[in-house]
Amino acid sequence: MPVGRVTLADDARLAASGARRLGEALADARAGVAFTGAGISTESGIPDFRSRDGLWSRYRPRDFSFSRYVASPQVRVEAWRRRRELWSRPPRPNPGHLALAGLERAGRLAGVVTQNVDGLHQAAGSRRVVELHGSSRFVMCIGARPRAGTPAGCGFRAGQDWALARHEAGEADPGCPDCGGLVKSTAVSFGQNLFPGVLDEATRLVRSADLVVAVGSTLRVHPAAGLPAAAARAGVPLAIVNDEPTSLDEVADLVVRGRAGRVLSAAAVLALA
Ligand SMILES: [Zn+2]
């Protein structure tokens, strides 16, 4: 990536210049990998966790934990109520998601590794998506009394619509139809272990990359944020698109300060021209 090391602030002219540099890097890429966090989905109306208006300003993190979900019927009832409210108006992919899908179709990106659970990359048309923290599009049986942050269910799995329909029919905390165990979204909660194999798959994809573009993440949540860090250490060019500083700005080859949708769509237009 012939960009040198540069940080571009979110003034319109400089952001445009950053998008141009990113576009040039993507035009040369043959196996780029995008690494995405909550910031790519805020433009779709999904709140992030850590910013000033993020979820943590309104909810307590421990209320989202795996062990609380297992232990407390009230927590599960509240989780389903909130989920039904969120999905009554399903979020839609924004120009950032669509740009990444277009870059994959054009052979510039090999895939996306995401910290998000919203399924918007797939909805935008991305084909290879590694979801580090699972997906809220599905639900699974986690057994009656799973321990140590690991689901221990009977294998029952369904689309989220199944659970929302049960909720609509009056079950505030729908249980497993096969074994009576607890049913939970396949999104990974706090205190829950990542699903087996997912981190390995993401690591393989990132290791084979010729460019890593980290988008909409402050790159602070581990182990996920270790992936772009490892890529940078291995000499893979790293570009960062985020509207606030990240923990890897110092080691990145290019930092573009700006909104993901605007920067990525401008860069994709240039890369695919
Ligand atoms: Zn079950």
mmCIF file of C-alpha atoms and ligand atoms in Angstrom:
data_model
loop_
_atom_site.group_PDB
_atom_site.id
_atom_site.type_symbol
_atom_site.label_atom_id
_atom_site.label_comp_id
_atom_site.label_asym_id
_atom_site.label_seq_id
_atom_site.Cartn_x
_atom_site.Cartn_y
_atom_site.Cartn_z
ATOM 1 C CA MET A 1 0.000 0.000 0.000
ATOM 2 C CA PRO A 2 1.904 3.062 -1.195
ATOM 3 C CA VAL A 3 0.377 5.447 1.279
ATOM 4 C CA GLY A 4 3.055 6.089 3.868
ATOM 5 C CA ARG A 5 2.004 6.800 7.402
ATOM 6 C CA VAL A 6 -0.546 9.528 7.659
ATOM 7 C CA THR A 7 -3.481 10.572 9.799
ATOM 8 C CA LEU A 8 -6.273 12.571 8.260
ATOM 9 C CA ALA A 9 -8.711 14.548 10.352
ATOM 10 C CA ASP A 10 -12.419 14.764 9.726
ATOM 11 C CA ASP A 11 -12.445 18.002 7.945
ATOM 12 C CA ALA A 12 -14.186 17.502 4.618
ATOM 13 C CA ARG A 13 -11.131 18.115 2.458
ATOM 14 C CA LEU A 14 -8.831 15.900 4.478
ATOM 15 C CA ALA A 15 -11.425 13.134 4.831
ATOM 16 C CA ALA A 16 -11.823 13.171 1.058
ATOM 17 C CA SER A 17 -8.067 12.914 0.724
ATOM 18 C CA GLY A 18 -8.065 9.950 3.153
ATOM 19 C CA ALA A 19 -10.811 8.225 1.181
ATOM 20 C CA ARG A 20 -8.729 8.713 -1.972
ATOM 21 C CA ARG A 21 -5.685 7.088 -0.386
ATOM 22 C CA LEU A 22 -7.824 4.238 0.881
ATOM 23 C CA GLY A 23 -9.338 3.860 -2.589
ATOM 24 C CA GLU A 24 -5.855 3.578 -4.098
ATOM 25 C CA ALA A 25 -4.874 0.912 -1.580
ATOM 26 C CA LEU A 26 -8.064 -1.047 -2.242
ATOM 27 C CA ALA A 27 -7.554 -0.801 -6.001
ATOM 28 C CA ASP A 28 -4.235 -2.644 -5.552
ATOM 29 C CA ALA A 29 -5.607 -5.225 -3.087
ATOM 30 C CA ARG A 30 -6.341 -8.790 -4.165
ATOM 31 C CA ALA A 31 -7.108 -10.343 -0.799
ATOM 32 C CA GLY A 32 -8.041 -7.452 1.469
ATOM 33 C CA VAL A 33 -9.901 -8.145 4.673
ATOM 34 C CA ALA A 34 -12.224 -5.701 6.405
ATOM 35 C CA PHE A 35 -12.386 -5.838 10.177
ATOM 36 C CA THR A 36 -15.547 -4.125 11.383
ATOM 37 C CA GLY A 37 -16.995 -2.953 14.686
ATOM 38 C CA ALA A 38 -20.089 -1.168 15.939
ATOM 39 C CA GLY A 39 -19.183 2.087 14.185
ATOM 40 C CA ILE A 40 -20.085 0.669 10.765
ATOM 41 C CA SER A 41 -23.642 -0.025 11.933
ATOM 42 C CA THR A 42 -24.455 3.183 13.789
ATOM 43 C CA GLU A 43 -25.440 4.712 10.447
ATOM 44 C CA SER A 44 -28.058 1.934 10.230
ATOM 45 C CA GLY A 45 -29.514 3.109 13.528
ATOM 46 C CA ILE A 46 -27.896 0.451 15.736
ATOM 47 C CA PRO A 47 -26.454 2.065 18.859
ATOM 48 C CA ASP A 48 -22.876 1.248 19.782
ATOM 49 C CA PHE A 49 -21.722 0.480 23.290
ATOM 50 C CA ARG A 50 -18.898 2.765 24.216
ATOM 51 C CA SER A 51 -19.596 6.190 22.808
ATOM 52 C CA ARG A 52 -21.185 8.944 24.864
ATOM 53 C CA ASP A 53 -24.694 8.059 23.629
ATOM 54 C CA GLY A 54 -23.895 4.336 23.500
ATOM 55 C CA LEU A 55 -25.733 1.569 25.281
ATOM 56 C CA TRP A 56 -23.494 1.710 28.340
ATOM 57 C CA SER A 57 -24.798 5.148 29.104
ATOM 58 C CA ARG A 58 -28.258 3.571 29.544
ATOM 59 C CA TYR A 59 -27.654 -0.046 30.613
ATOM 60 C CA ARG A 60 -25.323 -1.752 33.059
ATOM 61 C CA PRO A 61 -22.875 -4.125 31.343
ATOM 62 C CA ARG A 62 -23.436 -6.889 33.897
ATOM 63 C CA ASP A 63 -27.100 -7.056 32.920
ATOM 64 C CA PHE A 64 -25.950 -8.354 29.538
ATOM 65 C CA SER A 65 -23.802 -11.175 30.873
ATOM 66 C CA PHE A 66 -24.255 -14.858 30.071
ATOM 67 C CA SER A 67 -24.479 -15.868 33.736
ATOM 68 C CA ARG A 68 -27.181 -13.277 34.453
ATOM 69 C CA TYR A 69 -29.166 -14.510 31.451
ATOM 70 C CA VAL A 70 -28.956 -18.078 32.740
ATOM 71 C CA ALA A 71 -29.745 -17.164 36.348
ATOM 72 C CA SER A 72 -32.525 -14.634 35.996
ATOM 73 C CA PRO A 73 -35.929 -15.087 34.317
ATOM 74 C CA GLN A 74 -36.399 -11.308 34.515
ATOM 75 C CA VAL A 75 -33.204 -10.731 32.527
ATOM 76 C CA ARG A 76 -34.423 -13.133 29.821
ATOM 77 C CA VAL A 77 -37.867 -11.541 29.689
ATOM 78 C CA GLU A 78 -36.232 -8.126 29.364
ATOM 79 C CA ALA A 79 -33.844 -9.413 26.667
ATOM 80 C CA TRP A 80 -36.700 -10.745 24.525
ATOM 81 C CA ARG A 81 -38.772 -7.623 25.041
ATOM 82 C CA ARG A 82 -35.878 -5.433 23.928
ATOM 83 C CA ARG A 83 -35.088 -7.671 20.982
ATOM 84 C CA ARG A 84 -38.665 -7.650 19.757
ATOM 85 C CA GLU A 85 -38.700 -3.875 20.011
ATOM 86 C CA LEU A 86 -35.441 -3.574 18.034
ATOM 87 C CA TRP A 87 -36.554 -5.967 15.288
ATOM 88 C CA SER A 88 -40.011 -4.456 14.889
ATOM 89 C CA ARG A 89 -38.183 -2.141 12.509
ATOM 90 C CA PRO A 90 -35.323 -4.283 11.182
ATOM 91 C CA PRO A 91 -32.131 -2.297 10.570
ATOM 92 C CA ARG A 92 -30.909 -2.109 6.983
ATOM 93 C CA PRO A 93 -27.384 -2.099 5.594
ATOM 94 C CA ASN A 94 -25.934 1.360 4.929
ATOM 95 C CA PRO A 95 -23.456 2.576 2.260
ATOM 96 C CA GLY A 96 -20.522 1.279 4.348
ATOM 97 C CA HIS A 97 -21.813 -2.312 4.323
ATOM 98 C CA LEU A 98 -22.730 -2.034 0.638
ATOM 99 C CA ALA A 99 -19.265 -0.709 -0.272
ATOM 100 C CA LEU A 100 -17.557 -3.685 1.400
ATOM 101 C CA ALA A 101 -19.891 -6.131 -0.369
ATOM 102 C CA GLY A 102 -19.100 -4.474 -3.708
ATOM 103 C CA LEU A 103 -15.359 -4.674 -3.046
ATOM 104 C CA GLU A 104 -15.670 -8.402 -2.309
ATOM 105 C CA ARG A 105 -17.669 -9.005 -5.508
ATOM 106 C CA ALA A 106 -14.964 -7.160 -7.455
ATOM 107 C CA GLY A 107 -12.214 -9.361 -6.009
ATOM 108 C CA ARG A 108 -10.556 -6.668 -3.895
ATOM 109 C CA LEU A 109 -11.652 -8.084 -0.543
ATOM 110 C CA ALA A 110 -11.469 -11.741 0.462
ATOM 111 C CA GLY A 111 -13.967 -11.247 3.256
ATOM 112 C CA VAL A 112 -15.085 -9.487 6.396
ATOM 113 C CA VAL A 113 -14.312 -10.244 10.031
ATOM 114 C CA THR A 114 -16.848 -8.503 12.229
ATOM 115 C CA GLN A 115 -17.413 -7.854 15.919
ATOM 116 C CA ASN A 116 -21.053 -7.060 15.105
ATOM 117 C CA VAL A 117 -23.971 -9.454 15.536
ATOM 118 C CA ASP A 118 -26.498 -7.610 13.366
ATOM 119 C CA GLY A 119 -26.148 -9.586 10.113
ATOM 120 C CA LEU A 120 -25.964 -6.390 8.052
ATOM 121 C CA HIS A 121 -22.871 -7.493 6.090
ATOM 122 C CA GLN A 122 -24.769 -10.537 4.809
ATOM 123 C CA ALA A 123 -27.836 -8.381 4.156
ATOM 124 C CA ALA A 124 -25.633 -6.099 2.038
ATOM 125 C CA GLY A 125 -24.387 -9.055 -0.027
ATOM 126 C CA SER A 126 -21.047 -9.912 1.608
ATOM 127 C CA ARG A 127 -20.430 -13.639 1.153
ATOM 128 C CA ARG A 128 -17.524 -14.464 3.427
ATOM 129 C CA VAL A 129 -18.321 -13.057 6.845
ATOM 130 C CA VAL A 130 -16.699 -14.299 10.041
ATOM 131 C CA GLU A 131 -18.858 -13.218 12.995
ATOM 132 C CA LEU A 132 -16.524 -13.180 16.005
ATOM 133 C CA HIS A 133 -19.319 -12.543 18.477
ATOM 134 C CA GLY A 134 -21.975 -14.705 16.854
ATOM 135 C CA SER A 135 -25.220 -13.468 15.363
ATOM 136 C CA SER A 136 -28.508 -12.114 16.622
ATOM 137 C CA ARG A 137 -30.208 -13.561 13.531
ATOM 138 C CA PHE A 138 -30.498 -16.996 15.129
ATOM 139 C CA VAL A 139 -31.373 -18.547 18.468
ATOM 140 C CA MET A 140 -30.114 -21.738 20.074
ATOM 141 C CA CYS A 141 -30.809 -24.031 22.997
ATOM 142 C CA ILE A 142 -28.184 -23.477 25.693
ATOM 143 C CA GLY A 143 -29.478 -26.201 28.030
ATOM 144 C CA ALA A 144 -31.166 -25.817 31.385
ATOM 145 C CA ARG A 145 -28.082 -24.937 33.441
ATOM 146 C CA PRO A 146 -25.039 -24.141 31.314
ATOM 147 C CA ARG A 147 -21.915 -23.288 33.295
ATOM 148 C CA ALA A 148 -18.764 -21.302 32.785
ATOM 149 C CA GLY A 149 -20.031 -19.218 29.903
ATOM 150 C CA THR A 150 -20.471 -22.110 27.494
ATOM 151 C CA PRO A 151 -23.821 -23.097 25.958
ATOM 152 C CA ALA A 152 -24.615 -26.762 26.641
ATOM 153 C CA GLY A 153 -27.832 -27.266 24.710
ATOM 154 C CA CYS A 154 -29.433 -30.145 22.835
ATOM 155 C CA GLY A 155 -28.626 -28.783 19.389
ATOM 156 C CA PHE A 156 -31.908 -26.971 18.748
ATOM 157 C CA ARG A 157 -31.366 -23.913 16.592
ATOM 158 C CA ALA A 158 -33.785 -21.652 14.728
ATOM 159 C CA GLY A 159 -34.055 -18.275 13.078
ATOM 160 C CA GLN A 160 -34.744 -15.351 15.342
ATOM 161 C CA ASP A 161 -38.226 -15.143 13.787
ATOM 162 C CA TRP A 162 -39.095 -18.395 15.563
ATOM 163 C CA ALA A 163 -38.444 -16.799 18.955
ATOM 164 C CA LEU A 164 -40.134 -13.535 18.085
ATOM 165 C CA ALA A 165 -43.245 -15.422 16.926
ATOM 166 C CA ARG A 166 -43.330 -17.344 20.221
ATOM 167 C CA HIS A 167 -42.948 -14.052 22.054
ATOM 168 C CA GLU A 168 -45.755 -12.548 20.024
ATOM 169 C CA ALA A 169 -47.916 -15.547 20.957
ATOM 170 C CA GLY A 170 -47.470 -14.715 24.635
ATOM 171 C CA GLU A 171 -44.335 -16.543 25.797
ATOM 172 C CA ALA A 172 -42.229 -13.917 27.522
ATOM 173 C CA ASP A 173 -39.255 -16.308 27.784
ATOM 174 C CA PRO A 174 -39.583 -18.988 25.054
ATOM 175 C CA GLY A 175 -38.010 -22.339 25.960
ATOM 176 C CA CYS A 176 -36.503 -25.100 23.832
ATOM 177 C CA PRO A 177 -39.248 -27.159 22.122
ATOM 178 C CA ASP A 178 -37.049 -30.288 22.154
ATOM 179 C CA CYS A 179 -35.632 -30.447 25.696
ATOM 180 C CA GLY A 180 -37.172 -27.584 27.661
ATOM 181 C CA GLY A 181 -33.788 -25.859 28.077
ATOM 182 C CA LEU A 182 -33.180 -22.134 27.876
ATOM 183 C CA VAL A 183 -33.163 -20.490 24.463
ATOM 184 C CA LYS A 184 -30.781 -17.644 23.771
ATOM 185 C CA SER A 185 -29.741 -15.563 20.810
ATOM 186 C CA THR A 186 -26.592 -16.874 19.098
ATOM 187 C CA ALA A 187 -24.997 -13.482 19.765
ATOM 188 C CA VAL A 188 -22.172 -13.913 22.270
ATOM 189 C CA SER A 189 -22.877 -12.175 25.594
ATOM 190 C CA PHE A 190 -20.425 -10.784 28.111
ATOM 191 C CA GLY A 191 -18.875 -13.611 30.061
ATOM 192 C CA GLN A 192 -19.689 -16.088 27.280
ATOM 193 C CA ASN A 193 -16.909 -17.904 25.438
ATOM 194 C CA LEU A 194 -16.514 -17.352 21.714
ATOM 195 C CA PHE A 195 -17.859 -20.205 19.587
ATOM 196 C CA PRO A 196 -15.219 -22.850 18.842
ATOM 197 C CA GLY A 197 -13.206 -22.329 15.692
ATOM 198 C CA VAL A 198 -14.369 -18.793 14.968
ATOM 199 C CA LEU A 199 -11.209 -17.050 16.129
ATOM 200 C CA ASP A 200 -9.067 -19.541 14.174
ATOM 201 C CA GLU A 201 -11.083 -18.917 11.020
ATOM 202 C CA ALA A 202 -10.727 -15.151 11.454
ATOM 203 C CA THR A 203 -7.005 -15.492 12.123
ATOM 204 C CA ARG A 204 -6.519 -17.547 8.935
ATOM 205 C CA LEU A 205 -8.409 -14.988 6.879
ATOM 206 C CA VAL A 206 -6.474 -12.030 8.311
ATOM 207 C CA ARG A 207 -3.101 -13.823 7.951
ATOM 208 C CA SER A 208 -3.694 -14.349 4.245
ATOM 209 C CA ALA A 209 -4.667 -10.696 3.696
ATOM 210 C CA ASP A 210 -2.655 -8.260 1.599
ATOM 211 C CA LEU A 211 -4.459 -5.310 3.243
ATOM 212 C CA VAL A 212 -6.485 -5.029 6.435
ATOM 213 C CA VAL A 213 -9.054 -2.240 6.704
ATOM 214 C CA ALA A 214 -10.348 -1.780 10.250
ATOM 215 C CA VAL A 215 -13.643 0.097 10.270
ATOM 216 C CA GLY A 216 -15.767 1.508 13.066
ATOM 217 C CA SER A 217 -13.927 -0.047 15.973
ATOM 218 C CA THR A 218 -11.827 1.530 18.685
ATOM 219 C CA LEU A 219 -9.842 -1.760 18.541
ATOM 220 C CA ARG A 220 -9.907 -2.166 22.296
ATOM 221 C CA VAL A 221 -12.015 -5.312 22.793
ATOM 222 C CA HIS A 222 -9.843 -8.405 22.942
ATOM 223 C CA PRO A 223 -9.319 -10.997 21.630
ATOM 224 C CA ALA A 224 -11.019 -9.516 18.566
ATOM 225 C CA ALA A 225 -8.810 -6.416 18.352
ATOM 226 C CA GLY A 226 -5.732 -8.632 18.457
ATOM 227 C CA LEU A 227 -6.385 -9.624 14.830
ATOM 228 C CA PRO A 228 -5.577 -6.310 13.126
ATOM 229 C CA ALA A 229 -2.747 -5.826 15.633
ATOM 230 C CA ALA A 230 -1.234 -9.175 14.638
ATOM 231 C CA ALA A 231 -1.633 -8.329 10.965
ATOM 232 C CA ALA A 232 0.215 -5.055 11.458
ATOM 233 C CA ARG A 233 3.007 -6.823 13.352
ATOM 234 C CA ALA A 234 3.304 -9.321 10.494
ATOM 235 C CA GLY A 235 3.804 -6.458 8.049
ATOM 236 C CA VAL A 236 0.341 -6.494 6.459
ATOM 237 C CA PRO A 237 -0.628 -2.917 5.594
ATOM 238 C CA LEU A 238 -3.271 -1.659 8.016
ATOM 239 C CA ALA A 239 -5.747 1.105 7.250
ATOM 240 C CA ILE A 240 -8.127 2.411 9.917
ATOM 241 C CA VAL A 241 -11.421 4.193 9.316
ATOM 242 C CA ASN A 242 -13.013 5.487 12.487
ATOM 243 C CA ASP A 243 -14.526 8.717 13.745
ATOM 244 C CA GLU A 244 -12.444 8.722 16.917
ATOM 245 C CA PRO A 245 -8.907 7.642 17.852
ATOM 246 C CA THR A 246 -8.178 3.910 18.103
ATOM 247 C CA SER A 247 -5.581 1.963 20.023
ATOM 248 C CA LEU A 248 -3.768 1.040 16.776
ATOM 249 C CA ASP A 249 -3.521 4.482 15.163
ATOM 250 C CA GLU A 250 0.188 4.556 16.015
ATOM 251 C CA VAL A 251 0.989 1.408 14.038
ATOM 252 C CA ALA A 252 -1.426 1.906 11.139
ATOM 253 C CA ASP A 253 -0.215 2.824 7.646
ATOM 254 C CA LEU A 254 -3.262 5.003 7.056
ATOM 255 C CA VAL A 255 -5.779 6.498 9.470
ATOM 256 C CA VAL A 256 -8.909 8.139 8.099
ATOM 257 C CA ARG A 257 -10.968 9.995 10.655
ATOM 258 C CA GLY A 258 -14.570 10.012 9.447
ATOM 259 C CA ARG A 259 -17.900 8.236 9.196
ATOM 260 C CA ALA A 260 -17.627 4.714 7.833
ATOM 261 C CA GLY A 261 -20.389 5.002 5.247
ATOM 262 C CA ARG A 262 -19.086 8.164 3.666
ATOM 263 C CA VAL A 263 -15.415 7.172 3.647
ATOM 264 C CA LEU A 264 -15.940 3.591 2.425
ATOM 265 C CA SER A 265 -18.383 4.447 -0.328
ATOM 266 C CA ALA A 266 -16.058 7.166 -1.651
ATOM 267 C CA ALA A 267 -13.061 4.815 -1.450
ATOM 268 C CA ALA A 268 -14.956 1.984 -3.172
ATOM 269 C CA VAL A 269 -15.975 4.228 -6.055
ATOM 270 C CA LEU A 270 -12.301 5.090 -6.611
ATOM 271 C CA ALA A 271 -11.078 1.517 -6.158
ATOM 272 C CA LEU A 272 -13.594 0.113 -8.617
ATOM 273 C CA ALA A 273 -13.354 2.858 -11.233
HETATM 274 ZN ZN ZN B 1 -32.887 -28.046 23.849
#
